[in-house]
Amino acid sequence: MLAQVSISPHSQLPLIHVVNEDDQLLSNNCDASWYLILKNFPWENYREPAAFYYNALYDFNISTEQKAAPKANKESKSEGRQRLLFSRATMDKSASVMHEMKAKRIKKSVVLPQSVAPGVVPKRLGGKKPKCFFALFKSFTGACLMGFAPEPEVVHNLLTSNLSFARVCGFIPNNIDERYWYRSIPSLRKIEQFDQIMTEYGLWSRNKWEEVRRNIEQGIIKKENELVGDTTHYHAYSGFETLSYVDAKGKEKKKSQSKVTKNCRCEDQENCPHPWELADDGAGTIVKSNGKMIWGHKASVLGFPRQGVALDATAIADAATFDGETLLPHVEMLFENLPEVKPWINRILYDSACDNGKLKKTFLDRFEIELKASFNPRRTKPVTENLPVGMAKITASGNLICNGGFEMDYKGARFDFEKFIYQAPFDENKVSVCSGCPHKPLCSPQSIKGRVVTIAFDMLPSIHPDDPPMAKRFKAIMMRRPSVERMIKRLKRDLSDDRLRKRGNDSFQAYLDKTLIAYHILLRS
Ligand SMILES: [Zn+2]
């Protein structure tokens, strides 16, 4: 460590500027982008969230003092299990599909945004000065930027083991004595408390929407007329039990559910008055396309396909929910939080889980949005019989293959005759592939421009003639759909971890929000 002391000739005050060699190295290292982002953090933009946090902290400190006595509860553990089972979103059709957190409200605002800055914390929040919001917020964001899970124990590890990180966040690493000082690196308990307050008062979520909005306002995210969506899973930090229940038709069924527990420390939990709760609400069995089952949490992701930018990731109330049910409520949620985006959108791309006529109609009626879903070829078998001469098969997606092994070009539909039209493709010299084909004498002896085939709509009942998946336009649009997979990879692998360390959907949503905050801050740099 070098200490440079310079004394200005016009002033009696010595200006002490401490330069740490490690910090300078990081400043010059292009691989350590997290360092520069945190160093040049535009804290002026975060005064409002900071004041909000300090007010929430004040509210939190007061409200923990007054705990209401619970009402008597005679429910047995197995009754609790069944009650919780039937209130899950996959069982109760009136329950919300997307996770909706009930954020705590602040009763009294005492801290004003202008009064806070990095290292300048409100004086009277009842006793000791609190830890700096800006430093804590940067610590969580920094953890993501470095590719770690934004969770308290990880943040605490980083702050105590990487002193350049602690300094650039705004903490002073001089914990020689154990006494509390608001500028020193916080204890794990204080970091946990910050995360808890940010989660319970909905501050991670508020900040996430602010980050997205800022990127739109600054033109970092540009206008697009399409959205793309998909779901993704994270591994739950919990176990499950398999429950038997009787459904509405009187049939016995089985379902995996999180274990039940009580959120109290009573000795006799079987008989105490507190209610039974799911140990990990929101977790459920997710069946992947290969049949693999995962015990986890599920999130829905929406973004702009051309730029490949994720706009939001929201937890699904019950991970066992079918993918096709999550798109509509998530789009509604997005438009509510980002109303400026709503008029831009006229098309949404999704995988075959949303290949559903009723859902498409709902999008059209409600938002004038065309929902384009990949065609699900697994539902239908290829057609191999009663085909025109020279043709071998039509795949489930409507691609016609001839006996010469060529895929015919789809040309369009004739609605007056109710037929799809195909023509043999041209080779690289713009000559029909039929000209050199050994099947030509049987298939199309007279043709000069190559074989033309018509297929009746009836032969492909699962294909909608207005929007056939074999059309070039359809294929070109759906080429943009996989960009959502890259967004998911960025959020799940590059900026965090798909193994959760906490239970419950509120924590899961906070985890997604923290990751998205870092994602949108990174977009700006
Ligand atoms: Zn209890």
Short mmCIF file of C-alpha atoms and ligand atoms in Angstrom, two decimals:
data_model
loop_
_atom_site.label_atom_id
_atom_site.label_comp_id
_atom_site.label_asym_id
_atom_site.label_seq_id
_atom_site.Cartn_x
_atom_site.Cartn_y
_atom_site.Cartn_z
CA MET A 1 0.00 0.00 0.00
CA LEU A 2 1.34 3.41 -0.98
CA ALA A 3 0.33 6.48 0.92
CA GLN A 4 0.76 9.71 -0.98
CA VAL A 5 0.66 12.83 1.09
CA SER A 6 0.43 16.16 -0.64
CA ILE A 7 0.05 19.52 0.98
CA SER A 8 -1.46 22.28 -1.02
CA PRO A 9 0.40 25.56 -0.68
CA HIS A 10 -2.87 27.49 -0.37
CA SER A 11 -4.37 25.46 2.39
CA GLN A 12 -3.30 24.21 5.75
CA LEU A 13 -5.24 20.98 5.38
CA PRO A 14 -3.14 18.03 4.25
CA LEU A 15 -4.94 16.09 1.55
CA ILE A 16 -4.37 12.42 2.10
CA HIS A 17 -5.02 10.19 -0.84
CA VAL A 18 -4.45 6.52 -0.34
CA VAL A 19 -3.73 4.55 -3.48
CA ASN A 20 -3.95 0.80 -3.34
CA GLU A 21 -1.89 -0.99 -5.95
CA ASP A 22 -4.44 -3.81 -6.30
CA ASP A 23 -7.17 -1.28 -7.03
CA GLN A 24 -5.03 0.36 -9.74
CA LEU A 25 -4.36 -3.02 -11.33
CA LEU A 26 -8.07 -3.78 -11.37
CA SER A 27 -8.81 -0.37 -12.86
CA ASN A 28 -6.53 -1.18 -15.79
CA ASN A 29 -7.67 -4.77 -16.26
CA CYS A 30 -10.27 -5.14 -18.95
CA ASP A 31 -11.35 -8.55 -17.61
CA ALA A 32 -12.40 -7.00 -14.33
CA SER A 33 -15.29 -4.98 -15.75
CA TRP A 34 -17.11 -5.35 -12.44
CA TYR A 35 -14.48 -3.13 -10.84
CA LEU A 36 -14.95 -0.20 -13.20
CA ILE A 37 -18.72 -0.49 -13.10
CA LEU A 38 -18.69 -0.29 -9.31
CA LYS A 39 -16.03 2.42 -9.28
CA ASN A 40 -17.99 4.64 -11.69
CA PHE A 41 -21.34 3.80 -10.16
CA PRO A 42 -23.75 6.70 -10.81
CA TRP A 43 -24.92 6.95 -7.20
CA GLU A 44 -26.93 10.14 -7.83
CA ASN A 45 -29.52 7.97 -9.61
CA TYR A 46 -29.96 5.88 -6.48
CA ARG A 47 -30.78 8.52 -3.88
CA GLU A 48 -34.48 7.78 -4.01
CA PRO A 49 -34.09 4.01 -3.54
CA ALA A 50 -31.59 4.78 -0.78
CA ALA A 51 -34.07 6.99 1.10
CA PHE A 52 -36.73 4.35 0.55
CA TYR A 53 -34.45 1.74 2.07
CA TYR A 54 -33.60 3.83 5.14
CA ASN A 55 -37.31 4.47 5.71
CA ALA A 56 -37.98 0.76 5.35
CA LEU A 57 -35.18 0.00 7.80
CA TYR A 58 -36.75 2.39 10.29
CA ASP A 59 -40.14 0.78 9.78
CA PHE A 60 -38.60 -2.68 10.10
CA ASN A 61 -36.93 -1.82 13.40
CA ILE A 62 -40.20 -0.57 14.86
CA SER A 63 -42.41 -3.35 13.53
CA THR A 64 -40.19 -6.15 14.85
CA GLU A 65 -40.96 -4.87 18.33
CA GLN A 66 -44.70 -5.43 18.05
CA LYS A 67 -45.57 -9.02 17.24
CA ALA A 68 -49.25 -9.86 17.22
CA ALA A 69 -50.33 -12.91 19.18
CA PRO A 70 -51.47 -15.70 16.84
CA LYS A 71 -55.04 -16.88 16.75
CA ALA A 72 -55.72 -20.34 18.04
CA ASN A 73 -55.12 -22.98 15.39
CA LYS A 74 -56.17 -26.58 15.89
CA GLU A 75 -55.12 -27.81 12.46
CA SER A 76 -53.14 -31.06 12.44
CA LYS A 77 -50.03 -31.45 10.30
CA SER A 78 -51.79 -33.63 7.72
CA GLU A 79 -54.75 -31.22 7.55
CA GLY A 80 -52.24 -28.45 6.96
CA ARG A 81 -50.65 -30.42 4.13
CA GLN A 82 -54.00 -30.89 2.36
CA ARG A 83 -55.06 -27.26 2.88
CA LEU A 84 -51.78 -26.05 1.39
CA LEU A 85 -52.03 -28.54 -1.48
CA PHE A 86 -55.49 -27.35 -2.50
CA SER A 87 -54.49 -23.69 -2.34
CA ARG A 88 -51.62 -24.15 -4.84
CA ALA A 89 -52.02 -22.43 -8.21
CA THR A 90 -52.01 -25.80 -9.98
CA MET A 91 -54.99 -26.93 -7.84
CA ASP A 92 -56.95 -23.72 -7.25
CA LYS A 93 -57.88 -22.16 -10.60
CA SER A 94 -58.73 -18.86 -8.91
CA ALA A 95 -55.18 -18.50 -7.59
CA SER A 96 -52.76 -16.24 -9.44
CA VAL A 97 -50.41 -18.05 -11.85
CA MET A 98 -47.57 -15.60 -11.35
CA HIS A 99 -46.03 -15.03 -7.95
CA GLU A 100 -47.32 -11.79 -6.46
CA MET A 101 -45.43 -10.62 -3.44
CA LYS A 102 -47.28 -8.70 -0.79
CA ALA A 103 -44.72 -6.00 -0.15
CA LYS A 104 -44.73 -4.38 3.28
CA ARG A 105 -45.69 -0.71 3.38
CA ILE A 106 -43.70 2.00 5.08
CA LYS A 107 -45.86 3.82 7.60
CA LYS A 108 -43.76 6.92 7.99
CA SER A 109 -41.16 8.50 5.69
CA VAL A 110 -38.56 10.50 7.55
CA VAL A 111 -35.49 10.29 5.30
CA LEU A 112 -35.37 12.48 2.20
CA PRO A 113 -33.43 11.49 -0.94
CA GLN A 114 -31.37 14.74 -0.93
CA SER A 115 -30.05 13.93 2.53
CA VAL A 116 -28.29 10.69 1.58
CA ALA A 117 -25.16 9.89 -0.43
CA PRO A 118 -22.45 7.22 -0.37
CA GLY A 119 -21.03 7.27 3.16
CA VAL A 120 -23.63 9.83 4.25
CA VAL A 121 -26.26 7.92 6.18
CA PRO A 122 -29.24 9.27 8.13
CA LYS A 123 -28.31 10.18 11.66
CA ARG A 124 -31.22 9.18 13.78
CA LEU A 125 -32.75 5.85 13.01
CA GLY A 126 -32.83 4.94 16.64
CA GLY A 127 -29.32 4.48 17.96
CA LYS A 128 -26.38 3.39 15.79
CA LYS A 129 -25.79 4.74 12.32
CA PRO A 130 -26.96 2.22 9.72
CA LYS A 131 -24.71 0.69 7.09
CA CYS A 132 -24.59 2.64 3.84
CA PHE A 133 -27.26 1.68 1.31
CA PHE A 134 -25.03 2.51 -1.66
CA ALA A 135 -22.24 0.25 -0.38
CA LEU A 136 -24.61 -2.64 0.32
CA PHE A 137 -26.45 -2.26 -2.99
CA LYS A 138 -23.14 -2.24 -4.86
CA SER A 139 -21.99 -5.33 -2.97
CA PHE A 140 -24.98 -7.38 -4.15
CA THR A 141 -24.77 -6.05 -7.70
CA GLY A 142 -21.02 -6.62 -7.70
CA ALA A 143 -21.44 -10.25 -6.66
CA CYS A 144 -23.62 -10.83 -9.76
CA LEU A 145 -21.24 -8.92 -12.03
CA MET A 146 -18.50 -11.28 -10.86
CA GLY A 147 -20.74 -14.25 -11.64
CA PHE A 148 -21.67 -15.19 -8.09
CA ALA A 149 -25.09 -15.76 -6.55
CA PRO A 150 -26.36 -12.48 -5.04
CA GLU A 151 -26.96 -13.95 -1.60
CA PRO A 152 -25.77 -12.66 1.80
CA GLU A 153 -23.21 -15.37 2.60
CA VAL A 154 -21.61 -14.98 -0.84
CA VAL A 155 -21.56 -11.18 -0.52
CA HIS A 156 -20.06 -11.45 2.97
CA ASN A 157 -17.37 -13.81 1.70
CA LEU A 158 -16.48 -11.46 -1.13
CA LEU A 159 -16.33 -8.39 1.13
CA THR A 160 -14.09 -10.08 3.68
CA SER A 161 -11.80 -11.89 1.24
CA ASN A 162 -11.46 -9.33 -1.55
CA LEU A 163 -10.48 -6.00 -0.06
CA SER A 164 -10.48 -4.20 -3.43
CA PHE A 165 -14.09 -5.28 -3.79
CA ALA A 166 -14.95 -4.04 -0.29
CA ARG A 167 -13.28 -0.68 -0.96
CA VAL A 168 -14.85 -0.11 -4.37
CA CYS A 169 -18.26 -0.85 -2.84
CA GLY A 170 -17.59 1.83 -0.24
CA PHE A 171 -16.59 -0.05 2.90
CA ILE A 172 -13.45 0.58 4.88
CA PRO A 173 -11.74 -2.72 5.68
CA ASN A 174 -10.28 -2.08 9.09
CA ASN A 175 -12.05 -4.54 11.28
CA ILE A 176 -9.24 -4.82 13.80
CA ASP A 177 -11.53 -4.31 16.72
CA GLU A 178 -14.97 -5.81 16.72
CA ARG A 179 -16.86 -2.66 17.67
CA TYR A 180 -19.59 -1.50 15.27
CA TRP A 181 -18.69 1.30 12.92
CA TYR A 182 -21.07 2.17 10.10
CA ARG A 183 -18.27 2.43 7.50
CA SER A 184 -16.62 -0.93 8.20
CA ILE A 185 -17.50 -4.20 6.44
CA PRO A 186 -20.85 -5.38 7.79
CA SER A 187 -21.36 -8.64 9.60
CA LEU A 188 -23.19 -11.46 7.84
CA ARG A 189 -26.23 -10.71 10.01
CA LYS A 190 -26.36 -7.07 8.82
CA ILE A 191 -26.04 -8.16 5.18
CA GLU A 192 -28.87 -10.65 5.71
CA GLN A 193 -30.98 -7.95 7.27
CA PHE A 194 -30.39 -5.62 4.31
CA ASP A 195 -31.43 -8.38 1.89
CA GLN A 196 -34.48 -9.20 4.00
CA ILE A 197 -35.65 -5.57 4.09
CA MET A 198 -35.03 -5.07 0.37
CA THR A 199 -37.07 -8.22 -0.28
CA GLU A 200 -39.94 -7.70 2.18
CA TYR A 201 -40.55 -4.09 1.19
CA GLY A 202 -40.40 -4.96 -2.51
CA LEU A 203 -37.33 -2.80 -3.07
CA TRP A 204 -35.39 -5.24 -5.23
CA SER A 205 -38.40 -5.42 -7.49
CA ARG A 206 -38.88 -1.63 -7.65
CA ASN A 207 -35.22 -1.18 -8.47
CA LYS A 208 -35.36 -3.80 -11.18
CA TRP A 209 -38.15 -1.99 -13.02
CA GLU A 210 -36.28 1.28 -12.58
CA GLU A 211 -33.16 -0.20 -14.20
CA VAL A 212 -35.13 -1.46 -17.21
CA ARG A 213 -36.93 1.87 -17.55
CA ARG A 214 -33.64 3.78 -17.38
CA ASN A 215 -32.19 1.64 -20.18
CA ILE A 216 -35.25 2.31 -22.33
CA GLU A 217 -35.14 6.06 -21.61
CA GLN A 218 -31.42 6.24 -22.38
CA GLY A 219 -31.91 4.36 -25.64
CA ILE A 220 -29.73 1.46 -24.52
CA ILE A 221 -32.73 -0.76 -25.12
CA LYS A 222 -34.30 0.17 -28.45
CA LYS A 223 -37.88 -0.10 -29.56
CA GLU A 224 -38.93 -3.52 -30.87
CA ASN A 225 -42.33 -4.71 -32.00
CA GLU A 226 -41.85 -8.28 -30.82
CA LEU A 227 -41.50 -9.97 -27.47
CA VAL A 228 -40.11 -13.42 -26.92
CA GLY A 229 -40.83 -15.56 -23.88
CA ASP A 230 -39.93 -18.84 -22.25
CA THR A 231 -39.72 -20.41 -18.82
CA THR A 232 -36.70 -21.69 -17.00
CA HIS A 233 -36.08 -23.62 -13.80
CA TYR A 234 -33.79 -23.18 -10.83
CA HIS A 235 -32.97 -26.04 -8.47
CA ALA A 236 -34.79 -25.72 -5.16
CA TYR A 237 -32.99 -25.68 -1.82
CA SER A 238 -35.47 -28.07 -0.25
CA GLY A 239 -36.91 -31.54 -0.33
CA PHE A 240 -40.42 -32.72 -1.09
CA GLU A 241 -42.95 -35.30 -0.02
CA THR A 242 -45.51 -37.06 -2.19
CA LEU A 243 -49.09 -36.49 -1.12
CA SER A 244 -52.14 -38.51 -2.02
CA TYR A 245 -55.38 -36.64 -2.50
CA VAL A 246 -58.81 -37.13 -3.98
CA ASP A 247 -59.63 -34.93 -6.97
CA ALA A 248 -63.02 -33.40 -7.91
CA LYS A 249 -64.01 -36.58 -9.78
CA GLY A 250 -63.32 -38.72 -6.73
CA LYS A 251 -60.11 -40.21 -8.14
CA GLU A 252 -57.08 -40.73 -5.96
CA LYS A 253 -54.05 -38.82 -7.24
CA LYS A 254 -50.52 -38.08 -6.16
CA LYS A 255 -48.56 -34.85 -6.18
CA SER A 256 -45.16 -33.74 -4.94
CA GLN A 257 -45.19 -30.92 -2.46
CA SER A 258 -42.75 -29.05 -0.27
CA LYS A 259 -42.65 -30.32 3.30
CA VAL A 260 -44.76 -28.39 5.79
CA THR A 261 -43.33 -26.55 8.74
CA LYS A 262 -44.14 -23.83 11.23
CA ASN A 263 -42.42 -20.52 11.23
CA CYS A 264 -42.02 -20.40 14.99
CA ARG A 265 -39.71 -21.72 17.64
CA CYS A 266 -42.31 -23.31 19.87
CA GLU A 267 -41.27 -26.55 21.50
CA ASP A 268 -44.52 -28.35 20.83
CA GLN A 269 -45.12 -27.48 17.18
CA GLU A 270 -47.79 -30.16 16.73
CA ASN A 271 -50.02 -28.30 19.18
CA CYS A 272 -48.88 -24.68 19.15
CA PRO A 273 -51.25 -22.00 17.70
CA HIS A 274 -49.12 -21.10 14.66
CA PRO A 275 -50.25 -22.12 11.15
CA TRP A 276 -48.60 -24.82 9.06
CA GLU A 277 -46.74 -23.41 6.06
CA LEU A 278 -44.89 -24.82 3.08
CA ALA A 279 -41.17 -24.90 3.85
CA ASP A 280 -40.48 -23.83 0.25
CA ASP A 281 -43.58 -22.27 -1.24
CA GLY A 282 -43.52 -22.10 -5.03
CA ALA A 283 -41.29 -25.16 -5.46
CA GLY A 284 -42.75 -27.97 -7.52
CA THR A 285 -41.93 -30.78 -9.90
CA ILE A 286 -40.89 -29.52 -13.32
CA VAL A 287 -41.01 -32.04 -16.15
CA LYS A 288 -38.48 -31.29 -18.87
CA SER A 289 -39.03 -32.16 -22.54
CA ASN A 290 -36.81 -35.24 -22.19
CA GLY A 291 -39.02 -36.50 -19.35
CA LYS A 292 -36.48 -35.61 -16.67
CA MET A 293 -38.09 -34.33 -13.46
CA ILE A 294 -36.63 -31.50 -11.44
CA TRP A 295 -37.62 -30.27 -8.00
CA GLY A 296 -37.30 -26.56 -8.40
CA HIS A 297 -38.67 -23.09 -8.87
CA LYS A 298 -39.84 -21.83 -12.24
CA ALA A 299 -39.52 -18.37 -13.73
CA SER A 300 -41.01 -16.84 -16.83
CA VAL A 301 -38.66 -14.67 -18.92
CA LEU A 302 -39.71 -12.00 -21.43
CA GLY A 303 -37.42 -10.02 -23.69
CA PHE A 304 -36.78 -8.36 -27.03
CA PRO A 305 -35.67 -11.03 -29.54
CA ARG A 306 -33.75 -8.85 -32.02
CA GLN A 307 -31.54 -7.20 -29.40
CA GLY A 308 -31.50 -10.34 -27.28
CA VAL A 309 -32.33 -8.29 -24.18
CA ALA A 310 -34.25 -9.72 -21.23
CA LEU A 311 -36.85 -7.28 -19.88
CA ASP A 312 -38.10 -9.30 -16.96
CA ALA A 313 -37.98 -12.59 -15.11
CA THR A 314 -40.83 -13.34 -12.72
CA ALA A 315 -41.36 -16.30 -10.42
CA ILE A 316 -44.29 -18.58 -11.16
CA ALA A 317 -46.55 -19.16 -8.15
CA ASP A 318 -46.32 -22.95 -8.47
CA ALA A 319 -43.39 -24.41 -10.42
CA ALA A 320 -45.59 -27.34 -11.51
CA THR A 321 -47.68 -24.98 -13.68
CA PHE A 322 -47.78 -25.82 -17.40
CA ASP A 323 -45.71 -23.37 -19.50
CA GLY A 324 -48.61 -22.40 -21.75
CA GLU A 325 -50.43 -20.81 -18.78
CA THR A 326 -47.74 -18.40 -17.73
CA LEU A 327 -47.32 -16.22 -20.82
CA LEU A 328 -50.56 -14.23 -20.67
CA PRO A 329 -50.35 -13.22 -16.98
CA HIS A 330 -46.66 -12.40 -17.36
CA VAL A 331 -47.26 -10.17 -20.37
CA GLU A 332 -50.03 -8.39 -18.42
CA MET A 333 -47.61 -7.88 -15.56
CA LEU A 334 -44.92 -6.53 -17.89
CA PHE A 335 -47.32 -4.02 -19.47
CA GLU A 336 -48.45 -2.90 -16.03
CA ASN A 337 -44.89 -2.20 -14.92
CA LEU A 338 -43.57 -0.92 -18.27
CA PRO A 339 -46.61 0.72 -19.89
CA GLU A 340 -44.32 2.47 -22.40
CA VAL A 341 -43.56 -0.90 -24.01
CA LYS A 342 -47.18 -1.95 -24.49
CA PRO A 343 -47.93 0.11 -27.66
CA TRP A 344 -44.73 -1.14 -29.33
CA ILE A 345 -45.68 -4.80 -29.32
CA ASN A 346 -47.63 -6.46 -32.09
CA ARG A 347 -46.19 -9.98 -31.97
CA ILE A 348 -45.00 -12.47 -29.35
CA LEU A 349 -42.86 -15.52 -30.06
CA TYR A 350 -43.07 -18.60 -27.88
CA ASP A 351 -42.38 -22.32 -28.10
CA SER A 352 -45.01 -24.95 -28.83
CA ALA A 353 -46.38 -24.77 -25.26
CA CYS A 354 -48.40 -21.75 -26.45
CA ASP A 355 -49.54 -23.31 -29.74
CA ASN A 356 -53.14 -22.91 -28.66
CA GLY A 357 -55.94 -21.29 -30.65
CA LYS A 358 -57.81 -19.95 -27.65
CA LEU A 359 -54.72 -18.30 -26.21
CA LYS A 360 -53.86 -16.77 -29.60
CA LYS A 361 -57.36 -15.33 -29.82
CA THR A 362 -57.12 -13.86 -26.31
CA PHE A 363 -53.90 -12.04 -27.24
CA LEU A 364 -55.48 -10.73 -30.41
CA ASP A 365 -58.69 -9.59 -28.73
CA ARG A 366 -57.12 -8.07 -25.68
CA PHE A 367 -53.91 -6.52 -27.00
CA GLU A 368 -54.09 -6.82 -30.82
CA ILE A 369 -51.01 -8.98 -30.51
CA GLU A 370 -50.26 -11.91 -32.79
CA LEU A 371 -49.00 -14.87 -30.78
CA LYS A 372 -46.61 -16.99 -32.84
CA ALA A 373 -45.82 -20.34 -31.33
CA SER A 374 -43.50 -23.00 -32.70
CA PHE A 375 -45.39 -25.87 -34.16
CA ASN A 376 -45.38 -28.95 -31.95
CA PRO A 377 -44.43 -31.77 -34.33
CA ARG A 378 -44.64 -34.44 -31.64
CA ARG A 379 -48.41 -34.25 -31.64
CA THR A 380 -48.80 -35.54 -35.20
CA LYS A 381 -47.18 -38.25 -37.29
CA PRO A 382 -45.66 -37.62 -40.71
CA VAL A 383 -47.93 -38.41 -43.68
CA THR A 384 -46.56 -41.16 -45.97
CA GLU A 385 -49.67 -42.50 -47.68
CA ASN A 386 -51.90 -41.25 -50.52
CA LEU A 387 -49.28 -38.74 -51.60
CA PRO A 388 -48.90 -37.41 -55.16
CA VAL A 389 -46.56 -39.29 -57.48
CA GLY A 390 -42.88 -38.94 -56.64
CA MET A 391 -43.45 -37.76 -53.06
CA ALA A 392 -42.08 -39.67 -50.06
CA LYS A 393 -43.54 -37.93 -47.01
CA ILE A 394 -44.84 -34.76 -45.40
CA THR A 395 -43.35 -34.07 -41.98
CA ALA A 396 -45.59 -33.03 -39.10
CA SER A 397 -44.49 -29.43 -39.66
CA GLY A 398 -45.68 -29.58 -43.28
CA ASN A 399 -42.32 -30.04 -45.00
CA LEU A 400 -42.75 -32.14 -48.14
CA ILE A 401 -39.90 -34.51 -49.09
CA CYS A 402 -39.75 -36.16 -52.52
CA ASN A 403 -38.42 -39.59 -53.49
CA GLY A 404 -35.20 -37.91 -54.62
CA GLY A 405 -34.69 -36.81 -51.01
CA PHE A 406 -35.22 -33.09 -51.72
CA GLU A 407 -37.29 -30.87 -49.48
CA MET A 408 -39.82 -29.11 -51.70
CA ASP A 409 -40.12 -25.34 -51.38
CA TYR A 410 -43.41 -24.24 -49.88
CA LYS A 411 -44.92 -21.67 -52.23
CA GLY A 412 -48.22 -20.75 -50.61
CA ALA A 413 -51.84 -21.75 -50.36
CA ARG A 414 -54.72 -21.65 -52.85
CA PHE A 415 -57.75 -20.97 -50.71
CA ASP A 416 -60.26 -21.39 -53.56
CA PHE A 417 -59.05 -24.98 -54.04
CA GLU A 418 -58.05 -25.49 -50.38
CA LYS A 419 -54.58 -26.64 -51.30
CA PHE A 420 -50.97 -25.99 -50.29
CA ILE A 421 -48.54 -25.52 -53.19
CA TYR A 422 -44.98 -26.79 -53.26
CA GLN A 423 -42.29 -26.71 -55.91
CA ALA A 424 -38.96 -28.53 -56.31
CA PRO A 425 -36.09 -26.29 -55.17
CA PHE A 426 -33.35 -24.86 -57.36
CA ASP A 427 -29.70 -25.75 -56.99
CA GLU A 428 -26.90 -23.18 -56.55
CA ASN A 429 -26.89 -22.55 -60.35
CA LYS A 430 -30.62 -21.70 -60.18
CA VAL A 431 -31.48 -24.87 -62.10
CA SER A 432 -34.29 -27.09 -60.81
CA VAL A 433 -32.97 -30.09 -58.87
CA CYS A 434 -35.38 -32.20 -60.98
CA SER A 435 -33.22 -31.77 -64.10
CA GLY A 436 -30.55 -34.20 -62.92
CA CYS A 437 -32.79 -36.40 -60.80
CA PRO A 438 -33.11 -40.14 -61.61
CA HIS A 439 -36.76 -40.04 -60.49
CA LYS A 440 -37.72 -37.42 -63.11
CA PRO A 441 -39.11 -39.87 -65.76
CA LEU A 442 -41.67 -41.18 -63.25
CA CYS A 443 -42.20 -38.02 -61.25
CA SER A 444 -42.39 -35.09 -63.67
CA PRO A 445 -41.29 -36.07 -67.19
CA GLN A 446 -42.75 -32.94 -68.83
CA SER A 447 -41.75 -30.23 -66.40
CA ILE A 448 -39.12 -27.66 -67.27
CA LYS A 449 -39.18 -25.54 -64.14
CA GLY A 450 -39.35 -28.56 -61.83
CA ARG A 451 -42.08 -30.55 -60.15
CA VAL A 452 -45.04 -28.63 -58.71
CA VAL A 453 -47.19 -30.43 -56.14
CA THR A 454 -50.43 -29.48 -54.46
CA ILE A 455 -51.54 -30.99 -51.16
CA ALA A 456 -55.10 -30.68 -49.90
CA PHE A 457 -55.56 -28.83 -46.59
CA ASP A 458 -57.38 -31.96 -45.36
CA MET A 459 -54.20 -34.01 -45.52
CA LEU A 460 -52.60 -31.76 -42.89
CA PRO A 461 -55.45 -31.12 -40.45
CA SER A 462 -53.17 -29.84 -37.68
CA ILE A 463 -51.70 -27.10 -39.89
CA HIS A 464 -53.53 -23.82 -40.06
CA PRO A 465 -53.59 -22.65 -43.72
CA ASP A 466 -53.45 -18.98 -42.65
CA ASP A 467 -50.21 -19.48 -40.80
CA PRO A 468 -48.46 -22.66 -41.93
CA PRO A 469 -45.18 -23.48 -40.15
CA MET A 470 -43.50 -24.48 -43.44
CA ALA A 471 -43.83 -20.94 -44.84
CA LYS A 472 -40.61 -18.95 -45.22
CA ARG A 473 -42.11 -16.04 -43.29
CA PHE A 474 -43.04 -18.28 -40.37
CA LYS A 475 -39.58 -19.84 -40.34
CA ALA A 476 -37.88 -16.44 -40.55
CA ILE A 477 -39.88 -15.11 -37.60
CA MET A 478 -39.31 -18.19 -35.50
CA MET A 479 -35.56 -17.96 -36.13
CA ARG A 480 -35.59 -15.18 -33.54
CA ARG A 481 -37.23 -17.28 -30.83
CA PRO A 482 -34.06 -19.01 -29.51
CA SER A 483 -32.63 -15.63 -28.50
CA VAL A 484 -34.59 -16.10 -25.25
CA GLU A 485 -32.42 -19.11 -24.48
CA ARG A 486 -29.34 -16.92 -24.62
CA MET A 487 -31.00 -14.40 -22.28
CA ILE A 488 -31.72 -17.23 -19.83
CA LYS A 489 -28.16 -18.50 -20.02
CA ARG A 490 -26.86 -15.01 -19.26
CA LEU A 491 -29.10 -14.62 -16.21
CA LYS A 492 -28.74 -18.15 -14.90
CA ARG A 493 -25.11 -18.98 -15.59
CA ASP A 494 -23.08 -15.84 -16.29
CA LEU A 495 -24.61 -13.61 -13.61
CA SER A 496 -25.72 -16.04 -10.92
CA ASP A 497 -26.23 -19.71 -10.27
CA ASP A 498 -29.17 -22.02 -10.96
CA ARG A 499 -28.89 -23.66 -7.53
CA LEU A 500 -30.88 -21.64 -5.03
CA ARG A 501 -29.68 -21.14 -1.47
CA LYS A 502 -32.93 -19.94 0.02
CA ARG A 503 -36.48 -21.17 0.23
CA GLY A 504 -39.76 -19.63 -0.77
CA ASN A 505 -40.94 -17.65 -3.78
CA ASP A 506 -40.30 -14.23 -2.21
CA SER A 507 -36.62 -15.10 -1.94
CA PHE A 508 -36.65 -16.58 -5.43
CA GLN A 509 -38.22 -13.42 -6.87
CA ALA A 510 -35.66 -11.30 -5.02
CA TYR A 511 -32.92 -13.50 -6.49
CA LEU A 512 -34.26 -12.92 -10.00
CA ASP A 513 -34.63 -9.18 -9.37
CA LYS A 514 -31.06 -8.85 -8.06
CA THR A 515 -29.75 -10.68 -11.12
CA LEU A 516 -31.76 -8.48 -13.48
CA ILE A 517 -30.52 -5.31 -11.75
CA ALA A 518 -26.93 -6.40 -12.43
CA TYR A 519 -27.87 -7.47 -15.97
CA HIS A 520 -29.29 -4.05 -16.81
CA ILE A 521 -26.42 -2.18 -15.15
CA LEU A 522 -24.04 -4.29 -17.24
CA LEU A 523 -25.95 -3.47 -20.44
CA ARG A 524 -25.20 0.19 -19.81
CA SER A 525 -21.44 -0.20 -19.49
ZN ZN B 1 -45.59 -22.16 17.28
#
